Amino acid sequence: MLEINTRNLFLRPTKREDLDAVAAIWGDIDGGKYLPDPYYKSGTEIEAILEDDPDCPVYYFVAFRTGCDEIVGTCSLGLENAKASNYSIGYDVKKEHWRNGYATEMVHALIELASKLDIKSITAPVAQANTASCRLVEKCGFVIDGESSFTKSGTDIVYPTFIYKLEL
């Protein structure tokens, strides 16, 4: 089992028993605002995400503060689909844990994991309106490599995005 320790966090692969906590983070109106996913209400809505697809590897992690049992965030490194040519990262932190540096620690852990997996570059699609996340990935060394947009699933809200890239 792939586990990662950072200064303040313990990251481990997401398990089925974590899914209600993950859904609560992703489904939070503020915390999930800039995610392309719908506002989830329960873990059963996201069970299929954990199914392994050998053609589309994705590493899904839950993050705990070191020494605590509470999930404070989630992060991932993977291909968006089987036809994708690059790996991208995603992350989300429970609202009450914002501004503690946890997202930065998760992103650094994902960068280190990508390096160990011999991945040459990673992207981070970030909604342009999510200025805090834009600053975070820039602080971690990512640069804008393009622009795109996504529609928030289940809504008609379209978010213009920056596609950040980091060469490893």
Coordinates of C-alpha atoms in Angstrom, one line a residue:
M1 CA 0.0 0.0 0.0
L2 CA 1.4 3.4 -1.0
E3 CA 1.5 5.7 2.0
I4 CA 3.1 9.1 2.1
N5 CA 4.2 11.1 5.2
T6 CA 4.7 14.9 5.0
R7 CA 5.6 17.3 7.7
N8 CA 2.0 17.5 9.0
L9 CA 0.0 14.9 7.1
F10 CA -0.3 11.2 6.5
L11 CA -1.7 10.3 3.0
R12 CA -2.9 6.8 2.2
P13 CA -5.0 5.4 -0.6
T14 CA -8.7 6.0 -0.4
K15 CA -10.7 3.0 0.9
R16 CA -14.4 2.3 0.6
E17 CA -15.0 3.2 4.2
D18 CA -13.6 6.7 3.5
L19 CA -16.1 7.6 0.8
D20 CA -18.8 9.3 3.0
A21 CA -16.0 11.6 4.4
V22 CA -14.7 12.2 0.9
A23 CA -18.2 12.9 -0.4
A24 CA -18.7 15.4 2.4
I25 CA -15.5 17.3 1.4
W26 CA -16.3 17.2 -2.4
G27 CA -20.0 17.9 -1.8
D28 CA -19.4 21.0 0.4
I29 CA -20.9 24.1 -1.4
D30 CA -17.7 26.1 -0.7
G31 CA -15.1 23.4 -0.7
G32 CA -16.4 21.7 -3.8
K33 CA -17.2 24.9 -5.7
Y34 CA -14.4 24.7 -8.2
L35 CA -14.4 20.9 -8.7
P36 CA -15.9 19.6 -11.9
D37 CA -17.7 16.9 -9.9
P38 CA -21.2 17.3 -8.8
Y39 CA -22.0 18.2 -5.2
Y40 CA -22.0 14.7 -3.8
K41 CA -24.3 13.7 -0.9
S42 CA -23.0 10.3 0.0
G43 CA -20.1 7.9 -0.6
T44 CA -22.2 5.5 -2.6
E45 CA -22.3 8.2 -5.4
I46 CA -18.5 8.0 -5.8
E47 CA -17.8 4.3 -5.3
A48 CA -17.1 3.8 -9.0
I49 CA -14.2 6.2 -8.8
L50 CA -12.1 3.7 -6.9
E51 CA -12.4 1.0 -9.5
D52 CA -9.0 0.3 -11.0
D53 CA -8.6 0.8 -14.7
P54 CA -5.2 -0.5 -15.9
D55 CA -5.5 1.8 -19.0
C56 CA -6.1 4.9 -16.8
P57 CA -4.0 4.7 -13.6
V58 CA -5.1 7.1 -10.8
Y59 CA -3.8 7.4 -7.3
Y60 CA -6.5 8.6 -4.9
F61 CA -5.4 9.6 -1.4
V62 CA -7.1 10.8 1.7
A63 CA -5.1 13.0 4.0
F64 CA -5.0 12.9 7.8
R65 CA -3.3 15.3 10.1
T66 CA -0.4 13.3 11.6
G67 CA -1.6 11.4 14.7
C68 CA -5.3 12.1 14.0
D69 CA -8.1 10.0 12.6
E70 CA -10.0 12.8 10.9
I71 CA -9.7 13.1 7.1
V72 CA -8.8 16.7 6.4
G73 CA -8.5 16.5 2.6
T74 CA -8.1 14.5 -0.5
C75 CA -5.7 14.5 -3.4
S76 CA -5.0 12.5 -6.6
L77 CA -2.5 12.0 -9.3
G78 CA -3.6 10.3 -12.5
L79 CA -4.7 10.2 -16.1
E80 CA -8.0 11.9 -16.7
N81 CA -9.0 9.2 -19.1
A82 CA -7.5 6.3 -21.0
K83 CA -6.7 8.5 -24.0
A84 CA -5.0 11.2 -21.9
S85 CA -1.2 11.6 -22.5
N86 CA -0.4 13.5 -19.3
Y87 CA -0.9 13.1 -15.6
S88 CA -2.7 15.7 -13.7
I89 CA -3.2 16.4 -10.0
G90 CA -6.2 17.4 -7.9
Y91 CA -6.7 18.3 -4.3
D92 CA -9.3 19.5 -1.9
V93 CA -9.1 20.4 1.8
K94 CA -12.0 20.4 4.2
K95 CA -13.1 24.0 4.7
E96 CA -12.4 24.2 8.4
H97 CA -8.8 23.2 7.6
W98 CA -8.1 25.9 4.9
R99 CA -5.1 28.1 5.3
N100 CA -3.0 25.6 7.3
G101 CA -0.7 24.6 4.4
Y102 CA -2.3 21.2 3.9
A103 CA -3.0 21.7 0.2
T104 CA 0.6 22.8 -0.4
E105 CA 1.9 19.7 1.4
M106 CA -0.4 17.4 -0.6
V107 CA 0.7 19.0 -3.9
H108 CA 4.4 18.6 -2.9
A109 CA 3.7 15.0 -2.0
L110 CA 2.1 14.4 -5.4
I111 CA 5.0 16.0 -7.2
E112 CA 7.4 13.7 -5.3
L113 CA 5.3 10.7 -6.1
A114 CA 5.2 11.6 -9.8
S115 CA 9.0 11.9 -9.8
K116 CA 9.3 8.5 -8.3
L117 CA 7.0 7.1 -10.9
D118 CA 9.3 8.6 -13.6
I119 CA 6.5 10.9 -14.8
K120 CA 8.1 13.7 -16.8
S121 CA 5.5 16.4 -16.3
I122 CA 2.2 17.0 -14.5
T123 CA -0.7 19.4 -15.0
A124 CA -3.0 21.1 -12.6
P125 CA -6.3 22.4 -14.1
V126 CA -7.5 25.3 -11.9
A127 CA -10.5 27.4 -12.2
Q128 CA -9.3 31.0 -12.9
A129 CA -11.7 32.3 -10.3
N130 CA -10.0 30.1 -7.7
T131 CA -7.2 32.6 -6.9
A132 CA -6.0 30.8 -3.8
S133 CA -5.5 27.5 -5.8
C134 CA -3.8 29.4 -8.6
R135 CA -1.4 31.0 -6.1
L136 CA -0.8 27.6 -4.5
V137 CA 0.3 25.8 -7.7
E138 CA 2.4 28.7 -8.8
K139 CA 4.1 28.6 -5.4
C140 CA 4.8 24.9 -6.1
G141 CA 6.5 25.7 -9.4
F142 CA 3.7 25.2 -11.9
V143 CA 3.4 27.7 -14.8
I144 CA 0.4 28.4 -17.0
D145 CA 0.6 26.2 -20.1
G146 CA -2.9 26.9 -21.5
E147 CA -6.5 27.7 -20.9
S148 CA -9.7 25.7 -21.0
S149 CA -13.0 25.5 -19.2
F150 CA -15.3 23.0 -17.6
T151 CA -18.9 22.9 -16.7
K152 CA -19.6 22.0 -13.0
S153 CA -21.4 18.7 -13.2
G154 CA -25.1 18.9 -12.5
T155 CA -25.1 22.7 -13.1
D156 CA -24.9 25.2 -16.0
I157 CA -21.9 26.9 -14.4
V158 CA -18.9 27.1 -16.7
Y159 CA -15.5 27.9 -15.2
P160 CA -12.7 29.2 -17.4
T161 CA -9.5 27.4 -16.2
F162 CA -5.8 27.7 -16.4
I163 CA -3.9 24.6 -17.2
Y164 CA -0.8 24.7 -15.1
K165 CA 2.1 22.5 -15.9
L166 CA 5.2 21.4 -14.1
E167 CA 8.2 19.7 -15.8
L168 CA 9.9 17.2 -13.5

